[in-house]
C-alpha atoms as a printed R data frame, in Angstrom:
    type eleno elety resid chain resno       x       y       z
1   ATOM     1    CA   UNK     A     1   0.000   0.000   0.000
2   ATOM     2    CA   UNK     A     2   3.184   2.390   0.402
3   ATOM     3    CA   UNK     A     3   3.673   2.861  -3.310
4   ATOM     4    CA   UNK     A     4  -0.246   3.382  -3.599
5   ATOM     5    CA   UNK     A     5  -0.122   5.866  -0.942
6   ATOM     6    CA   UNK     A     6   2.046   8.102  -2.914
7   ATOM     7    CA   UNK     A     7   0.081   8.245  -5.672
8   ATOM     8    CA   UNK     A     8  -2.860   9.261  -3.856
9   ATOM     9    CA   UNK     A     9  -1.202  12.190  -2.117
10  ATOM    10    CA   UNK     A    10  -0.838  13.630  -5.569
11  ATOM    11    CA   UNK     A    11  -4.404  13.258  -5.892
12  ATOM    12    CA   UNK     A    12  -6.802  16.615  -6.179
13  ATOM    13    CA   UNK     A    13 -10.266  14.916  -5.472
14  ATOM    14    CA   UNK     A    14 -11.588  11.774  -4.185
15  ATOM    15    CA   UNK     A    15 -15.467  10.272  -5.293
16  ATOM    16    CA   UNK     A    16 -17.228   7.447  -3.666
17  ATOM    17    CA   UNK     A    17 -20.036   6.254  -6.388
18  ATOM    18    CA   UNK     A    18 -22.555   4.163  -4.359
19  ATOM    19    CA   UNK     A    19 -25.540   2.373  -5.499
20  ATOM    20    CA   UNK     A    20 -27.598   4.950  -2.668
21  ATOM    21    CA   UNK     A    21 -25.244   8.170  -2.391
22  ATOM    22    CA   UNK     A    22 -22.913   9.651  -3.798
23  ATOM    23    CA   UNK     A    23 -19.667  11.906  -2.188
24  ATOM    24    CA   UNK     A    24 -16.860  13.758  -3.572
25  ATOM    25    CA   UNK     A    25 -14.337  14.827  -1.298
26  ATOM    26    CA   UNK     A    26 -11.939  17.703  -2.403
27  ATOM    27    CA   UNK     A    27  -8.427  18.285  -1.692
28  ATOM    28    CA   UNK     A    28  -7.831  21.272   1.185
29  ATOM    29    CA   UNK     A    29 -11.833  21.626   1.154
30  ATOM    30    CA   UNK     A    30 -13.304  18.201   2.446
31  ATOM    31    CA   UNK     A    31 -16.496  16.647   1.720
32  ATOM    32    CA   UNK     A    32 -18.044  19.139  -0.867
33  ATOM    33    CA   UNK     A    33 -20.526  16.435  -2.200
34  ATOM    34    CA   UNK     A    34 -22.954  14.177  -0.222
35  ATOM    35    CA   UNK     A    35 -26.195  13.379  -2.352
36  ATOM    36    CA   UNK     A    36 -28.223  10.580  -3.380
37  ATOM    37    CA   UNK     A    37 -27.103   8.534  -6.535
38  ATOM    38    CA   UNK     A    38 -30.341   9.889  -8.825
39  ATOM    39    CA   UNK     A    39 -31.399  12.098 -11.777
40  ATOM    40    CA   UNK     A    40 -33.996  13.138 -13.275
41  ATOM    41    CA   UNK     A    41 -33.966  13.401 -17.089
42  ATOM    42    CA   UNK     A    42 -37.022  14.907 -19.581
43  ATOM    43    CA   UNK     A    43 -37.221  12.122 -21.928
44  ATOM    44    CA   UNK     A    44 -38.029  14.164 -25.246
45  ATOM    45    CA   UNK     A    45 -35.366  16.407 -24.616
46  ATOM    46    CA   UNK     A    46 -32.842  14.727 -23.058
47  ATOM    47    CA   UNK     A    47 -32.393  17.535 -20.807
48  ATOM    48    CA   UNK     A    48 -31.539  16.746 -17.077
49  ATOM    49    CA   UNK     A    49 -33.977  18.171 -14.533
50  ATOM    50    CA   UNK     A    50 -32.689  17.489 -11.641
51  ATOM    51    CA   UNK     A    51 -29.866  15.909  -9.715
52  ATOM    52    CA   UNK     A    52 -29.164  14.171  -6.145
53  ATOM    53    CA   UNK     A    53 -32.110  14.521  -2.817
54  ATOM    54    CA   UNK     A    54 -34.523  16.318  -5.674
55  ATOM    55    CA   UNK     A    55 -34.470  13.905  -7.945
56  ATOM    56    CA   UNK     A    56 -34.918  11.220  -5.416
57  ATOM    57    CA   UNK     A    57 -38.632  12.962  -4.233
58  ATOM    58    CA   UNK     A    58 -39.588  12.991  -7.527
59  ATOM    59    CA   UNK     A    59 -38.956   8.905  -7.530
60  ATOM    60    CA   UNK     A    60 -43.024   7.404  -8.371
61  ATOM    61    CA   UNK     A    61 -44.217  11.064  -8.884
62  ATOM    62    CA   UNK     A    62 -43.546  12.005 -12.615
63  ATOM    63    CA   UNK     A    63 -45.098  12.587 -15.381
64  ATOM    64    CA   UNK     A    64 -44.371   9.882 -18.523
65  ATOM    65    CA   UNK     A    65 -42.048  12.292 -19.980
66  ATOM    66    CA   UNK     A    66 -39.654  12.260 -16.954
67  ATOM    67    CA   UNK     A    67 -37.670   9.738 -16.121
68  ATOM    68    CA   UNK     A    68 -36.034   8.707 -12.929
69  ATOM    69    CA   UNK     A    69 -32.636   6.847 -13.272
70  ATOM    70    CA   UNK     A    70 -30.031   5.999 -11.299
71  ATOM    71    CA   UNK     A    71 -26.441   5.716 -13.163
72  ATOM    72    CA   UNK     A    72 -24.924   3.454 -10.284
73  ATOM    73    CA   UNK     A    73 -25.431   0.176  -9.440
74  ATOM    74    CA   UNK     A    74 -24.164  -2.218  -6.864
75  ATOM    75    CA   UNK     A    75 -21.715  -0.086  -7.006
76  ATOM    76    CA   UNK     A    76 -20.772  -0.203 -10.612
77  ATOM    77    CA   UNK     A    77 -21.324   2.552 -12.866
78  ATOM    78    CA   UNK     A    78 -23.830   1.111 -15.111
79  ATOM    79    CA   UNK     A    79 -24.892   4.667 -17.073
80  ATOM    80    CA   UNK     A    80 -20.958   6.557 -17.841
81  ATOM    81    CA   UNK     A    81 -22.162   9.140 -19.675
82  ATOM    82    CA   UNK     A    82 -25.553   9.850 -17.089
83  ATOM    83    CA   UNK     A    83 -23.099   9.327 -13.916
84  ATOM    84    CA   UNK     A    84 -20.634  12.074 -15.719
85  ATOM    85    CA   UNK     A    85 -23.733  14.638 -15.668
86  ATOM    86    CA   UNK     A    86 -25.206  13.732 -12.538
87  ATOM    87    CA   UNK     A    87 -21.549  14.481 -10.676
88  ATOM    88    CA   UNK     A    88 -20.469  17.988 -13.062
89  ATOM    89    CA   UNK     A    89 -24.442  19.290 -11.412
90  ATOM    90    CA   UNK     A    90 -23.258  17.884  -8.030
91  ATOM    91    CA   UNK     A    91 -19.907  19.217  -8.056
92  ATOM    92    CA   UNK     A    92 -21.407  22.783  -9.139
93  ATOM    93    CA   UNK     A    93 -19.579  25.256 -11.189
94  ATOM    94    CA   UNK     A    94 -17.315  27.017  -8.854
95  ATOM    95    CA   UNK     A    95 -15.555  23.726  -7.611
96  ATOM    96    CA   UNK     A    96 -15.641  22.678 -11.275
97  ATOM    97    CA   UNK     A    97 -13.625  25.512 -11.713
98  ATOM    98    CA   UNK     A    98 -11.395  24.734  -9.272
99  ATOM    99    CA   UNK     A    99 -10.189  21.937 -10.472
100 ATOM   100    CA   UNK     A   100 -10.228  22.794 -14.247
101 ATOM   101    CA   UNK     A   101  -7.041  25.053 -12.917
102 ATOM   102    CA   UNK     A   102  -4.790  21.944 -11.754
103 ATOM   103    CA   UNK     A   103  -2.000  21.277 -14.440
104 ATOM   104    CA   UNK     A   104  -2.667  17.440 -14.096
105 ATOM   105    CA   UNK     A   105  -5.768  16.999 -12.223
106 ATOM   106    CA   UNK     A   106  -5.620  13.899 -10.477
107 ATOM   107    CA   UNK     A   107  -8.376  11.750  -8.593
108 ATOM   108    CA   UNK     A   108  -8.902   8.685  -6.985
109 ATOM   109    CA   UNK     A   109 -12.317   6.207  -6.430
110 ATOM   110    CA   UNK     A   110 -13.328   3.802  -4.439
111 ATOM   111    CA   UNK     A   111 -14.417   0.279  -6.321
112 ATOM   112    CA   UNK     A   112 -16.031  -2.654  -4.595
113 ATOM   113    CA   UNK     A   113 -13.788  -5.761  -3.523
114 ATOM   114    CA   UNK     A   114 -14.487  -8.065  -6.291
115 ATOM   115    CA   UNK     A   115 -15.060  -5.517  -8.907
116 ATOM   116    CA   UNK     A   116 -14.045  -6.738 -12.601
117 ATOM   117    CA   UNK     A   117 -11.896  -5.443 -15.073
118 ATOM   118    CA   UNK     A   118 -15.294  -3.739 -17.076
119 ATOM   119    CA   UNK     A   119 -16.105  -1.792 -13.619
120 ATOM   120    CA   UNK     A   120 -12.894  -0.541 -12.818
121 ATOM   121    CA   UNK     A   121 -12.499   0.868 -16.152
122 ATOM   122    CA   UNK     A   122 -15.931   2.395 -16.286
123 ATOM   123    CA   UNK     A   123 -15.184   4.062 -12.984
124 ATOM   124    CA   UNK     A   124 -12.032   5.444 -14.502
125 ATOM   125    CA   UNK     A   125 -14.028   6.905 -17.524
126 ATOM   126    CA   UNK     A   126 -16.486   8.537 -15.225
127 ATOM   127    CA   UNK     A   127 -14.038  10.305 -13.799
128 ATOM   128    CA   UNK     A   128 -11.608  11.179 -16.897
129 ATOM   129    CA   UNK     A   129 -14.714  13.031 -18.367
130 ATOM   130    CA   UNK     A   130 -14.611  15.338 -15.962
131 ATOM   131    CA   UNK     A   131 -11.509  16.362 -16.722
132 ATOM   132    CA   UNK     A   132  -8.742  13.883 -14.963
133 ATOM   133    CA   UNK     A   133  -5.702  13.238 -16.795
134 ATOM   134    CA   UNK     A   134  -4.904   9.977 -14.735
135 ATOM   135    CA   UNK     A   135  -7.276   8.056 -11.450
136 ATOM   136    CA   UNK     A   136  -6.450   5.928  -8.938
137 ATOM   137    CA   UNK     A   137  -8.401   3.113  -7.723
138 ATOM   138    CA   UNK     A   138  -8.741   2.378  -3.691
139 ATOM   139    CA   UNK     A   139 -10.662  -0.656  -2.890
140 ATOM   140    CA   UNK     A   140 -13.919   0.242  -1.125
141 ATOM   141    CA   UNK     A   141 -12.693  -2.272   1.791
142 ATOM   142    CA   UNK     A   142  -9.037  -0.263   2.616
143 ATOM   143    CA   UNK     A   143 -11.076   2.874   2.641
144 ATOM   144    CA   UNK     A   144 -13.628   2.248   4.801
145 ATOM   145    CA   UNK     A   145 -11.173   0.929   7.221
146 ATOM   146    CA   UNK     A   146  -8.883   4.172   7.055
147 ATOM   147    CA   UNK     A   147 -11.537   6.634   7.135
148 ATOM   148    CA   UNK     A   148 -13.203   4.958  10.533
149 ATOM   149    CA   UNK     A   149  -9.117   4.690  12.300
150 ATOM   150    CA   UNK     A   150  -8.720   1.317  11.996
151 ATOM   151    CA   UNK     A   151  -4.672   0.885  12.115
152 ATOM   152    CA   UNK     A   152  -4.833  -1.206   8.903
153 ATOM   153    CA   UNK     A   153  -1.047  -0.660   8.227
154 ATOM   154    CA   UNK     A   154  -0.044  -1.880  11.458
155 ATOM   155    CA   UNK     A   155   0.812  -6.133  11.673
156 ATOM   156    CA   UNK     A   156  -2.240  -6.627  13.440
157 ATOM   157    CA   UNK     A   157  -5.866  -7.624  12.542
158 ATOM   158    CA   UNK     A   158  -8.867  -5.456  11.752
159 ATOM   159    CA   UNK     A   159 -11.800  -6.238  10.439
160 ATOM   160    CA   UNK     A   160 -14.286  -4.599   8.621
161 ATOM   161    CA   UNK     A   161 -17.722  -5.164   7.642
162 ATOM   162    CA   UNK     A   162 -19.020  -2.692   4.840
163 ATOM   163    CA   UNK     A   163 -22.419  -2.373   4.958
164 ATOM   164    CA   UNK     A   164 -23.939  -1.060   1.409
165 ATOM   165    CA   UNK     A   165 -27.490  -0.635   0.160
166 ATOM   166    CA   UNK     A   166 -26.681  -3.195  -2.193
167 ATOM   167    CA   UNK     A   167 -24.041  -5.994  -0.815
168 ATOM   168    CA   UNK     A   168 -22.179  -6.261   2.659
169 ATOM   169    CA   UNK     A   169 -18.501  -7.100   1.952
170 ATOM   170    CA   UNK     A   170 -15.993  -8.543   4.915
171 ATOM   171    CA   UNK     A   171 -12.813  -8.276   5.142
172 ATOM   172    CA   UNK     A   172  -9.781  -8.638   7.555
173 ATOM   173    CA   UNK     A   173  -6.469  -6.449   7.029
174 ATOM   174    CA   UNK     A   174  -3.431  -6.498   8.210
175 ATOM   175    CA   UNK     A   175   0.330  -4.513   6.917
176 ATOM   176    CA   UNK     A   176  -2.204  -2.466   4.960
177 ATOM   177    CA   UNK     A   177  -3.761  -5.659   2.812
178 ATOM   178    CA   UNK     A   178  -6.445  -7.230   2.380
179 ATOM   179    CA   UNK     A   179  -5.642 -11.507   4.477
180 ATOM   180    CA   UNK     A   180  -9.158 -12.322   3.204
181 ATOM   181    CA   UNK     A   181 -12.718 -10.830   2.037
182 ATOM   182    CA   UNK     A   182 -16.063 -12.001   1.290
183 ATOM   183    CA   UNK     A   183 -19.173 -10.016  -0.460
184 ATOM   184    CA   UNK     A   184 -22.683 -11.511   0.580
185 ATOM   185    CA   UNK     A   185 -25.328 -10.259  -2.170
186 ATOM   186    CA   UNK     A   186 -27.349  -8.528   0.874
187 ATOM   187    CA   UNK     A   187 -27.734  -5.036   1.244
188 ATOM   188    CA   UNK     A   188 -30.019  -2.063   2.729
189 ATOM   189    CA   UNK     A   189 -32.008  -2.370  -0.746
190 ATOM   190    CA   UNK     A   190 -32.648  -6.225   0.102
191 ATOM   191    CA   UNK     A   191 -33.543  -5.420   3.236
192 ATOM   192    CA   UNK     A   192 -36.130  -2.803   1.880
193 ATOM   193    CA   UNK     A   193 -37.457  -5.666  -0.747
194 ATOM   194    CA   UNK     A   194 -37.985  -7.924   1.964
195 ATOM   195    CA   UNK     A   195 -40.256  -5.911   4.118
196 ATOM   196    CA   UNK     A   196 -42.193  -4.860   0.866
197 ATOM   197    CA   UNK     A   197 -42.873  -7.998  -0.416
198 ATOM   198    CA   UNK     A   198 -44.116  -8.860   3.496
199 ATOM   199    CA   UNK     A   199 -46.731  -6.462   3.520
200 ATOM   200    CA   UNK     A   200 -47.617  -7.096  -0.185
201 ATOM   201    CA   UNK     A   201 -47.883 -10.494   0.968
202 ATOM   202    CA   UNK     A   202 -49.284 -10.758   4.065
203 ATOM   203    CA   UNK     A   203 -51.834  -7.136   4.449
204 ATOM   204    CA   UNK     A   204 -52.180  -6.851   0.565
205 ATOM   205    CA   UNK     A   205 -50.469  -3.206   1.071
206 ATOM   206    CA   UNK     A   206 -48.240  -1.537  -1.321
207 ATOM   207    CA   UNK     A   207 -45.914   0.780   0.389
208 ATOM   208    CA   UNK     A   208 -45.048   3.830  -1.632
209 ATOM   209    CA   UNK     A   209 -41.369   4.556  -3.091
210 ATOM   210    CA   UNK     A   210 -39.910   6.476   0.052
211 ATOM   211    CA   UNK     A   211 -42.168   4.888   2.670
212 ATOM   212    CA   UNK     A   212 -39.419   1.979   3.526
213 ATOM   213    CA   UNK     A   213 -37.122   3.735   5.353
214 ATOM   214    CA   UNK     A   214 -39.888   4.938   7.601
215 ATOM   215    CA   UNK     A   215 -40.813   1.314   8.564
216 ATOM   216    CA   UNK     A   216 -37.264   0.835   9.465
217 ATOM   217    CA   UNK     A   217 -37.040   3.396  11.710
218 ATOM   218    CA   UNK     A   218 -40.719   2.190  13.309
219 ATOM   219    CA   UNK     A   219 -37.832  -0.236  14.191
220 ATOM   220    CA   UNK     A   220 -35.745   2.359  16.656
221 ATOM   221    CA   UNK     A   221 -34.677   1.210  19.815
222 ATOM   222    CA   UNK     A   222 -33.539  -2.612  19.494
223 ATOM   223    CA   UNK     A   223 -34.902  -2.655  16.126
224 ATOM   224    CA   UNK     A   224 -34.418  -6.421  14.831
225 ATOM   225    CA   UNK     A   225 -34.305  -7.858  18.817
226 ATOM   226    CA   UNK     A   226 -37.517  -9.028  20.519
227 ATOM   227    CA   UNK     A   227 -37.340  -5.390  22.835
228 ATOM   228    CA   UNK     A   228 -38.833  -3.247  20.014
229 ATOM   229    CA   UNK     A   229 -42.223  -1.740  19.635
230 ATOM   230    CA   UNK     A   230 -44.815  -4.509  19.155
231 ATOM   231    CA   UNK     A   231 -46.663  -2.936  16.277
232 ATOM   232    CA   UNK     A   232 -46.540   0.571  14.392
233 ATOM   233    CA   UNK     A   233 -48.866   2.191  11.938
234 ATOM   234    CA   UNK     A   234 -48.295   1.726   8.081
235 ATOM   235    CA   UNK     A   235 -50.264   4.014   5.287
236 ATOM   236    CA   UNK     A   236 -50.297   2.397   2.015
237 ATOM   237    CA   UNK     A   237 -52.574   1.259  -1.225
238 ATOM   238    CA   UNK     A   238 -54.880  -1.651  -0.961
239 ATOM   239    CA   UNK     A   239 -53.659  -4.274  -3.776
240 ATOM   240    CA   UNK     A   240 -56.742  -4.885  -4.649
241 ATOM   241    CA   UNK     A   241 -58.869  -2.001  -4.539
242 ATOM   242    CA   UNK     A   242 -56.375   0.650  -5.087
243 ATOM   243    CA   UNK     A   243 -57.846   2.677  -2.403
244 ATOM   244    CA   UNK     A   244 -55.277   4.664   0.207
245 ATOM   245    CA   UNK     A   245 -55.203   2.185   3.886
246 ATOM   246    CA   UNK     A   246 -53.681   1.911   7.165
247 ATOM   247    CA   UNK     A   247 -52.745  -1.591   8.965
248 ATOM   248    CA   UNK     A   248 -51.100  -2.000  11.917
249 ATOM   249    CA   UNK     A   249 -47.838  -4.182  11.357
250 ATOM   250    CA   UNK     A   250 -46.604  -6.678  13.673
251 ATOM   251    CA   UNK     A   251 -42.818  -5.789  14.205
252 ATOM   252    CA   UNK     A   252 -41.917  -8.821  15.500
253 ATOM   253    CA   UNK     A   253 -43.017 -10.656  11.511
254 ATOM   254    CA   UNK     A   254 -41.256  -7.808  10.090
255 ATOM   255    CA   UNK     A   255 -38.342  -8.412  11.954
256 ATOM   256    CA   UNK     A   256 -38.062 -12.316  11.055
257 ATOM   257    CA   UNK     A   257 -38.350 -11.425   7.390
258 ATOM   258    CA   UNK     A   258 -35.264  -9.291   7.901
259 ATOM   259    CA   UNK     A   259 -33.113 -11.992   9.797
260 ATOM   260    CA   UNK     A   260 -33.445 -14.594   6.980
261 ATOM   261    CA   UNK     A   261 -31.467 -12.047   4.715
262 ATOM   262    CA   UNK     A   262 -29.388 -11.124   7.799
263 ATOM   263    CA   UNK     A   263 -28.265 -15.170   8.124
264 ATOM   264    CA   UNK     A   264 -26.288 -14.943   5.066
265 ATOM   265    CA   UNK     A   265 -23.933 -12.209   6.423
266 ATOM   266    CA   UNK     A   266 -23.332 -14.594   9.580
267 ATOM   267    CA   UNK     A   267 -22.477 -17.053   7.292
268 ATOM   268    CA   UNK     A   268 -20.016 -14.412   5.353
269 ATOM   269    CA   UNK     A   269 -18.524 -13.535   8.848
270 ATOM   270    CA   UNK     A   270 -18.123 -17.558   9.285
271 ATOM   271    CA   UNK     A   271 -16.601 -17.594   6.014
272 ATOM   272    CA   UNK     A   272 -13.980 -14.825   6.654
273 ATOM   273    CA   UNK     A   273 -12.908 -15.971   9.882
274 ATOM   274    CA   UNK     A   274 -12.710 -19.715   8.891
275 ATOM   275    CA   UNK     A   275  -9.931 -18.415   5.728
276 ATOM   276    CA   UNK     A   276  -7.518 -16.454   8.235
277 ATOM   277    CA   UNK     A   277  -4.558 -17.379  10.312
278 ATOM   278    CA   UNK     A   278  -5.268 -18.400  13.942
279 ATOM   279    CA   UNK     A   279  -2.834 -15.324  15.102
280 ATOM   280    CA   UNK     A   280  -5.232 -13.228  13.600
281 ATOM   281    CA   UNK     A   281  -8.055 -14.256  14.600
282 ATOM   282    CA   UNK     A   282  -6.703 -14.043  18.414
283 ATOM   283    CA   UNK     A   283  -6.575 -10.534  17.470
284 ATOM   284    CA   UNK     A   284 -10.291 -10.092  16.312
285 ATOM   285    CA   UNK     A   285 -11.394 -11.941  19.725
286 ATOM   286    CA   UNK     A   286 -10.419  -8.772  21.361
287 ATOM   287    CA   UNK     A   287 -10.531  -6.161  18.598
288 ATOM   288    CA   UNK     A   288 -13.846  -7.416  17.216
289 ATOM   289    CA   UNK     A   289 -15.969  -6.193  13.767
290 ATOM   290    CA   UNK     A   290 -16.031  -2.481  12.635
291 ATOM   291    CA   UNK     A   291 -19.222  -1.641  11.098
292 ATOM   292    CA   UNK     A   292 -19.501   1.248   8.095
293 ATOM   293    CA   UNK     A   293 -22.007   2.009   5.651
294 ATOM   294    CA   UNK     A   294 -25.471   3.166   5.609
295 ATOM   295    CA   UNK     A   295 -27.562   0.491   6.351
296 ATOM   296    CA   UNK     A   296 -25.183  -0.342   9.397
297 ATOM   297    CA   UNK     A   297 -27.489   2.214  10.980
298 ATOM   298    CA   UNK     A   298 -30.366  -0.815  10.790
299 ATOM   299    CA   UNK     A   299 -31.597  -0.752  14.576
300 ATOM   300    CA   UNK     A   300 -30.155  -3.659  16.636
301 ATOM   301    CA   UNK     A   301 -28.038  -5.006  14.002
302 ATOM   302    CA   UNK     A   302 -24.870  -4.108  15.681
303 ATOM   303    CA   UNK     A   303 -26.617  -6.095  18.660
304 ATOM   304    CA   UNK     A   304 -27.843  -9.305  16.644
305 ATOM   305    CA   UNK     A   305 -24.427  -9.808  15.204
306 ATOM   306    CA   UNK     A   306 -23.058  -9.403  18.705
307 ATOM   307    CA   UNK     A   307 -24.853 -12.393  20.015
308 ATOM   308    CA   UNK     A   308 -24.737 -14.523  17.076
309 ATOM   309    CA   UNK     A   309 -20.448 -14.239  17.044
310 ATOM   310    CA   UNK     A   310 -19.930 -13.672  20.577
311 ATOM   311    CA   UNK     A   311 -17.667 -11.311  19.441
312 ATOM   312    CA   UNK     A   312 -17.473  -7.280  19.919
313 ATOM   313    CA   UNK     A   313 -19.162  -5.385  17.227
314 ATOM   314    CA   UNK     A   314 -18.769  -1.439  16.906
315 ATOM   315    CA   UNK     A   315 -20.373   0.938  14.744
316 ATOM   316    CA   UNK     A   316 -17.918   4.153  13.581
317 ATOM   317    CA   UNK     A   317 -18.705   7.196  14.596
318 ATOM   318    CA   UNK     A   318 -20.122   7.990  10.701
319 ATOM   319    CA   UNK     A   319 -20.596   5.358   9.386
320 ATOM   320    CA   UNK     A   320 -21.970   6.437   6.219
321 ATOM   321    CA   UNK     A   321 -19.256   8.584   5.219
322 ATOM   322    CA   UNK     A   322 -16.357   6.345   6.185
323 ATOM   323    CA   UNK     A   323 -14.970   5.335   2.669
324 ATOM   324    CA   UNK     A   324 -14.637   8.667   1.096
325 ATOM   325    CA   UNK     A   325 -13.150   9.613   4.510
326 ATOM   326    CA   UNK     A   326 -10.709   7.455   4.304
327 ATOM   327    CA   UNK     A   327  -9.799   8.184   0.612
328 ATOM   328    CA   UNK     A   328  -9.724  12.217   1.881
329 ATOM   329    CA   UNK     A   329  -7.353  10.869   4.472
330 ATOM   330    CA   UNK     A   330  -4.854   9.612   1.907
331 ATOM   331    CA   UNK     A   331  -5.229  12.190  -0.007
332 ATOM   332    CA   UNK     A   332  -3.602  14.712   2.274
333 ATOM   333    CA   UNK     A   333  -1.539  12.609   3.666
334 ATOM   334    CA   UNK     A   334  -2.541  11.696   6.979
335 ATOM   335    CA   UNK     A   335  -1.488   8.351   6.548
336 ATOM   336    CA   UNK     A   336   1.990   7.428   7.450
337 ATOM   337    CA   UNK     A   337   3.440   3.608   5.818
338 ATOM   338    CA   UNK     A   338   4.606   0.781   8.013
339 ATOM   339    CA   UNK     A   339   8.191   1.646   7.937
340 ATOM   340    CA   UNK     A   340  10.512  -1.603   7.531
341 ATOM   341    CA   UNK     A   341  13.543  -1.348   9.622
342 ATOM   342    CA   UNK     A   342  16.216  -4.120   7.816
343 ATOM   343    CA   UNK     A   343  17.541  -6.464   9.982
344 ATOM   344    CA   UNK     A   344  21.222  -5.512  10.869
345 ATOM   345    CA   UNK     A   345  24.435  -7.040   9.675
């Protein structure tokens, strides 16, 4: 990671492209950018309407000639030439200009773990059409874990458990390296899916676009233990009438729905700890799992992983803004390489 390092400290501005949000961190300025991954486009002109939390409201309340899109996907850029728009409105013209003045603008992103040749290289064309001459990749992992103080360049374990709206990925470091990772195909969008299709399913009510998160949060307090509220209120549209309704949801169905997605990230934890060195393992007994990401927020999660490993779980301070952190971090140089004293003669 030393040789990386320098590279990144010649770096002007840093962008984490998530599947939810979206965050550009500038050089000497911070976090400039912190929006939701959306825009809204008029169809027969091709204009764009509308970028970031104002494009997300208008998600299930257009007209047919606009269209809602999102240009990131599991954390792939899946749209270049829409995800080049949506960040030149989100970046605004005066930081544009900015960074038009750098002889060799530079800039760095965060990819996922297991991202392919074909995502990597549309990340780096996202970002060389606004302007930068040459972009370094950080995996999404490293960053996360530098941006919530994990010591990942020190010879000891840490391990980190990113938490994205669409896939959790596990990994333990050590030296500033990745000893072993694992990506379980469950996310905060999953999540969201699964309590949908329960109240589809079991009160024949169809919960508007944004009304998910609201649910989840019915869930505050010890959320997904057996200590939450017993029931909350839910306003929807009857299936089969169309007609607006309220039920009252049983928390305790919505939370089992949720822990059959939430087993596969045990077993992904299993998996991660069964592929590493004994030594450092000893060192997560004590040390325990770092949680970042969004839907790490999910009441009682922290908690329910806690019993099911018997091992300490934290949440970092921010959770959400951890991996562009971390990339910001580098960036100005704020972290210092293992230095390698040679053995002497």
């Amino acid at each position: 990671m030393t040789d990386s390092l320098e590279q990144l400290r010649r770096c002007h501005f840093a962008v984490d492209l998530g599947a939810a949000r979206t965050r550009v961190y500038v050089k000497g300025a911070g976090l400039v950018v912190d929006q939701p991954s959306v825009a809204a486009i008029n169809t027969k002109t091709g204009a764009l309407i509308a970028v970031g939390e104002f494009a997300e409201k208008m998600t299930g309340r257009t007209p047919d000639y606009i269209r809602v899109v999102r240009p990131v996907s599991g954390g792939t850029v899946v749209d270049i030439e829409m995800a080049q728009r949506m960040l030149r409105q989100l970046l605004g013209d005066k930081v544009r200009r900015t960074l038009r003045r750098k002889p060799r603008l530079r800039a760095a992103a965060c990819t996922p773990h297991d991202a392919d040749p074909l995502a990597q290289r549309a990340a780096i064309e996202t970002l060389v059409g606004l302007g930068a001459r040459r972009v370094e990749l950080v995996d999404t992992l490293i960053a996360a874990a530098v941006g919530c103080g994990l010591p990942v360049e020190q010879p000891e374990a840490t391990m980190v458990m990113v938490c994205g709206a669409a896939a959790t990925q596990l990994a333990v470091l050590s030296l500033g390296s990745i000893v072993t990772a694992e990506r379980v195909p469950v996310g905060g969008e999953a999540v969201d899916h699964a309590i949908v299709q329960h109240l589809r399913h079991q009160h024949e009510l169809m919960l508007p676009s944004q009304a998910v998160r609201p649910l989840q949060l019915a869930l505050s307090g010890n959320g997904l233990t057996p200590h939450g509220p017993a029931s909350t209120e839910i306003h929807g549209r009857d299936v089969a009438t169309g007609l607006a309704r309220s039920v009252q949801v049983d928390t305790a169905a919505v939370r089992d729905a949720i822990q059959t997605l939430l087993t596969a990230v045990l077993d992904g934890i299993g998996k991660v700890l069964r592929a590493c060195p004994p030594d450092l393992v000893a060192d997560l007994a004590d040390r325990g799992i770092m949680m970042v990401g969004g839907s790490a927020l999910l009441p009682g999660l922290d908690q329910m992983l806690r019993q099911a490993t018997g091992m300490p779980v934290h949440i970092a301070e921010r959770p959400d803004v951890c991996a562009v952190q971390g990339l910001g971090y580098m960036l100005e140089g704020k972290i210092e390489p293992l230095i390698l004293n040679p053995l002497a003669n």
